[in-house]
Structures are given as structure tokens and as C-alpha cells.
Short mmCIF file of C-alpha atoms in Angstrom, two decimals:
data_model
loop_
_atom_site.label_atom_id
_atom_site.label_comp_id
_atom_site.label_asym_id
_atom_site.label_seq_id
_atom_site.Cartn_x
_atom_site.Cartn_y
_atom_site.Cartn_z
CA UNK A 30 17.64 10.16 -3.45
CA UNK A 31 15.16 7.81 -4.18
CA UNK A 32 13.64 5.66 -1.36
CA UNK A 33 15.07 2.07 -2.37
CA UNK A 34 18.86 3.82 -2.15
CA UNK A 35 18.06 5.68 1.45
CA UNK A 36 17.10 2.07 2.75
CA UNK A 37 20.03 0.64 1.58
CA UNK A 38 22.37 3.49 2.61
CA UNK A 39 20.76 3.33 6.19
CA UNK A 40 21.21 -0.88 6.82
CA UNK A 41 24.73 -0.36 5.60
CA UNK A 42 25.45 2.35 7.77
CA UNK A 43 23.32 0.44 10.60
CA UNK A 44 25.65 -2.68 10.46
CA UNK A 45 29.23 -0.89 10.05
CA UNK A 46 28.28 0.99 13.31
CA UNK A 47 28.67 -0.06 16.89
CA UNK A 48 25.43 -0.40 19.12
CA UNK A 49 26.23 2.65 21.43
CA UNK A 50 24.61 2.48 24.65
CA UNK A 51 22.46 5.66 25.42
CA UNK A 52 20.86 6.26 28.82
CA UNK A 53 16.93 5.28 29.17
CA UNK A 54 16.27 9.14 29.06
CA UNK A 55 17.76 9.32 25.72
CA UNK A 56 15.31 10.26 23.46
CA UNK A 57 14.51 7.50 21.15
CA UNK A 58 16.15 7.80 17.20
CA UNK A 59 12.82 8.65 14.94
CA UNK A 60 13.07 6.58 11.42
CA UNK A 61 12.24 8.51 8.76
CA UNK A 62 8.12 8.13 7.36
CA UNK A 63 9.24 6.11 4.72
CA UNK A 64 11.36 3.78 6.65
CA UNK A 65 8.57 3.35 8.91
CA UNK A 66 6.15 2.72 6.62
CA UNK A 67 8.17 0.12 5.27
CA UNK A 68 8.72 -1.40 8.27
CA UNK A 69 5.23 -1.49 9.67
CA UNK A 70 3.75 -3.00 6.25
CA UNK A 71 6.08 -5.67 6.07
CA UNK A 72 5.25 -6.55 9.44
CA UNK A 73 1.85 -7.01 8.56
CA UNK A 74 2.31 -9.27 6.02
CA UNK A 75 1.89 -6.73 3.01
CA UNK A 76 4.00 -7.71 -0.12
CA UNK A 77 6.28 -4.26 -1.13
CA UNK A 78 7.43 -3.70 -4.10
CA UNK A 79 8.84 -0.36 -5.25
CA UNK A 80 9.65 1.15 -8.91
CA UNK A 81 11.50 3.82 -9.99
CA UNK A 82 9.94 4.28 -12.80
CA UNK A 83 6.84 3.47 -15.02
CA UNK A 84 8.58 0.76 -17.08
CA UNK A 85 9.58 -1.23 -13.85
CA UNK A 86 5.92 -0.56 -12.19
CA UNK A 87 4.48 -2.42 -15.44
CA UNK A 88 7.11 -5.28 -15.34
CA UNK A 89 6.84 -6.00 -11.78
CA UNK A 90 2.91 -6.05 -12.44
CA UNK A 91 3.58 -8.61 -15.47
CA UNK A 92 5.31 -10.49 -12.65
CA UNK A 93 2.68 -10.31 -9.94
CA UNK A 94 0.12 -11.71 -12.62
CA UNK A 95 2.61 -14.90 -13.52
CA UNK A 96 3.05 -15.56 -9.94
CA UNK A 97 -0.41 -15.98 -9.20
CA UNK A 98 -1.64 -16.91 -13.13
CA UNK A 99 -3.93 -13.90 -12.82
CA UNK A 100 -3.86 -13.94 -16.60
CA UNK A 101 -7.24 -13.47 -18.58
CA UNK A 102 -9.06 -12.96 -15.33
CA UNK A 103 -11.68 -10.57 -14.13
CA UNK A 104 -10.08 -7.35 -12.01
CA UNK A 105 -12.36 -5.48 -9.99
CA UNK A 106 -11.14 -1.70 -10.79
CA UNK A 107 -13.38 1.63 -11.33
CA UNK A 108 -10.37 3.62 -11.90
CA UNK A 109 -10.30 4.58 -15.80
CA UNK A 110 -6.78 5.70 -15.32
CA UNK A 111 -5.71 2.57 -13.82
CA UNK A 112 -7.65 0.54 -16.23
CA UNK A 113 -6.20 2.07 -19.66
CA UNK A 114 -2.57 2.10 -17.65
CA UNK A 115 -2.98 -1.80 -17.43
CA UNK A 116 -5.04 -2.18 -20.44
CA UNK A 117 -2.37 -4.82 -22.19
CA UNK A 118 -2.00 -7.21 -19.61
CA UNK A 119 -4.69 -9.42 -20.89
CA UNK A 120 -7.14 -8.69 -18.17
CA UNK A 121 -11.08 -7.83 -18.11
CA UNK A 122 -11.94 -4.73 -15.82
CA UNK A 123 -15.15 -5.48 -14.37
CA UNK A 124 -17.18 -3.49 -11.88
CA UNK A 125 -18.30 -6.46 -10.25
CA UNK A 126 -16.71 -7.13 -6.95
CA UNK A 127 -16.49 -11.57 -7.50
CA UNK A 128 -13.45 -10.42 -9.27
CA UNK A 129 -10.43 -12.44 -8.51
CA UNK A 130 -8.72 -9.30 -7.69
CA UNK A 131 -8.72 -5.80 -6.68
CA UNK A 132 -6.38 -2.56 -8.53
CA UNK A 133 -6.80 0.57 -7.04
CA UNK A 134 -5.05 3.68 -6.14
CA UNK A 135 -5.60 4.74 -2.42
CA UNK A 136 -5.97 8.25 -0.65
CA UNK A 137 -2.07 7.65 1.30
CA UNK A 138 0.36 5.34 3.18
CA UNK A 139 0.32 5.86 6.54
CA UNK A 140 3.45 5.19 8.15
CA UNK A 141 2.78 4.75 11.87
CA UNK A 142 0.92 1.42 11.12
CA UNK A 143 1.72 0.31 8.03
CA UNK A 144 -1.87 0.63 6.66
CA UNK A 145 -3.60 2.09 2.98
CA UNK A 146 -6.52 4.57 3.64
CA UNK A 147 -8.88 3.78 1.23
CA UNK A 148 -12.18 5.95 0.60
CA UNK A 149 -15.22 5.71 -1.95
CA UNK A 150 -13.30 7.39 -4.53
CA UNK A 151 -11.46 3.89 -4.62
CA UNK A 152 -14.12 1.50 -3.60
CA UNK A 153 -17.66 3.66 -3.90
CA UNK A 154 -19.55 2.09 -1.30
CA UNK A 155 -18.54 -1.46 -1.12
CA UNK A 156 -17.23 -2.70 2.65
CA UNK A 157 -13.66 -4.08 2.74
CA UNK A 158 -15.32 -7.84 3.16
CA UNK A 159 -17.01 -6.86 -0.19
CA UNK A 160 -14.41 -6.76 -2.24
CA UNK A 161 -12.00 -9.52 -3.00
CA UNK A 162 -9.51 -11.19 -0.89
CA UNK A 163 -6.41 -10.14 -3.51
CA UNK A 164 -5.56 -6.60 -3.73
CA UNK A 165 -2.98 -4.63 -5.71
CA UNK A 166 -2.63 -1.00 -4.90
CA UNK A 167 -0.60 1.78 -6.65
CA UNK A 168 0.66 4.38 -4.96
CA UNK A 169 3.25 6.72 -5.12
CA UNK A 170 5.94 8.22 -2.49
CA UNK A 171 4.62 11.67 -2.10
CA UNK A 172 1.32 9.74 -0.93
CA UNK A 173 3.53 8.57 2.10
CA UNK A 174 1.91 10.17 5.71
CA UNK A 175 2.83 9.82 9.34
CA UNK A 176 -0.82 9.48 11.01
CA UNK A 177 -4.11 8.62 9.56
CA UNK A 178 -5.32 12.03 11.01
CA UNK A 179 -2.98 13.37 8.40
CA UNK A 180 -4.04 11.31 5.68
CA UNK A 181 -7.28 12.55 6.96
CA UNK A 182 -6.38 16.32 6.51
CA UNK A 183 -5.36 15.53 2.91
CA UNK A 184 -8.75 14.19 1.63
CA UNK A 185 -10.28 16.99 3.09
CA UNK A 186 -8.07 19.93 1.65
CA UNK A 187 -8.15 17.94 -1.79
CA UNK A 188 -12.14 17.55 -1.77
CA UNK A 189 -13.09 21.35 -0.77
CA UNK A 190 -16.73 20.77 -0.83
CA UNK A 191 -17.74 17.04 -0.56
CA UNK A 192 -15.09 14.87 1.31
CA UNK A 193 -15.80 11.49 0.13
CA UNK A 194 -17.62 8.45 2.72
CA UNK A 195 -16.68 5.32 3.45
CA UNK A 196 -13.00 5.86 4.73
CA UNK A 197 -11.12 2.96 5.71
CA UNK A 198 -7.52 1.76 5.89
CA UNK A 199 -6.42 -1.55 5.41
CA UNK A 200 -4.07 -2.83 7.27
CA UNK A 201 -4.31 -6.69 7.97
CA UNK A 202 -2.93 -8.71 5.33
CA UNK A 203 -1.94 -11.78 6.87
CA UNK A 204 -4.49 -14.80 7.34
CA UNK A 205 -2.53 -16.96 9.76
CA UNK A 206 -1.70 -14.35 11.94
CA UNK A 207 -3.95 -14.89 15.26
CA UNK A 208 -6.64 -11.68 15.81
CA UNK A 209 -7.03 -9.84 18.80
CA UNK A 210 -9.37 -7.72 19.83
CA UNK A 211 -8.45 -4.37 18.02
CA UNK A 212 -8.59 -6.44 14.46
CA UNK A 213 -11.78 -7.90 14.76
CA UNK A 214 -14.00 -7.18 11.93
CA UNK A 215 -11.80 -6.04 9.92
CA UNK A 216 -11.43 -8.36 6.46
CA UNK A 217 -7.67 -9.85 5.84
CA UNK A 218 -6.38 -9.20 2.44
CA UNK A 219 -3.59 -10.45 0.03
CA UNK A 220 -2.17 -7.12 -1.20
CA UNK A 221 0.46 -6.26 -3.11
CA UNK A 222 1.55 -2.63 -2.94
CA UNK A 223 3.24 -1.19 -6.13
CA UNK A 224 5.08 2.19 -4.92
CA UNK A 225 6.30 4.33 -7.61
CA UNK A 226 9.10 7.19 -6.80
CA UNK A 227 7.69 10.37 -7.54
CA UNK A 228 9.98 12.46 -5.27
#
């Protein structure tokens, strides 16, 4: 069952059920990883766009370009597969970080805090503040993990000999949000997540 259908099903079920009072020692109900990520990602201010197939993904990407007037603009993208996939949108792909937006894949989607795990595989040796303020991330539902340590374990297993450097997370997507000391040094991004169903 797709992520979108499960989300709709659980919201309908929770609306129809009456709230049951449990004692204070009753274990908390654990949300599935996909629901937890969606909740935390939206709470952080990210724009979550779910796609069931590639046709829908291209349509959603086209809508993002229309909404932001990003046609005929420069796009910072180092992934050759992404440049060929989104080639028909009249964009200029560059490896300069002063582009209009950053188009990339990611290592993992971390459910616990709704963040996106990136490494030098996606952004070379650039720091987050050096990337464009607008970011479009392409990911699949199989990249959902519960914690950052799970994401790091996947990176370690995939890159057996050479672990990528510059591993970081993007988790701050609202510029208006008041900062606390935990978010000091993080740079705010206007982030769109294109999530493709692949399970």
C-alpha cells in the first residue's frame, strides 16, 4: 500500500475512533516511520510532495518551477542522472553555487527530527550556507530511516572502502522561525521534497 493511501487511511480511522483514556504507564503508540517523518518535516517548514510514479514527479517538478518562476534559471546540480531526468525543463545546470536553486538527491530521510541527510556525494565539499537558499530534493520512500545513526550506518555499508566526507543534515526550513541555541550555525533553506513511491 502506498504511503499516501496509508496516511489517508490512518487519518480517517483516527477521526472515526473515539479517544480512549489510558493510564500514565500505558506505552505510547509508536507512529510508523513514514508518518513520523511527514509530521516532523512539515513541522520544520518543509514542503512535502508525494508522487506515485515518474510522470507525477515530473508534473510536480513543473508546478514548482511555475510557482517560483524558475524557468530559464541556473540550477546547481552535480548529479548527472538528475540533470538528464529533468533536462526538458529549459534549465541551465551548473556546478556554481550562486544558482537560483539546488537540485539533489539525498542519503536518507530521518523520521525522528524530519531532517534530510546529505553528504559529499550530493554537495561535494560545499557547506550548507554556501548552497542556494532554495533546495529541491529528490528521494524515494525506501530512503526513510528512523534515526540519524541508521542513516549513517547505511552510508557506511554502501561505501565500504571510502566513507564520504562532509556529512550533514538540513532540518531548518522556515526563515521566520525563532532560532534557539540548538539551531545556531544552521542555515535556513526553502526546501521542497519530491518523494517517489518505490516500495
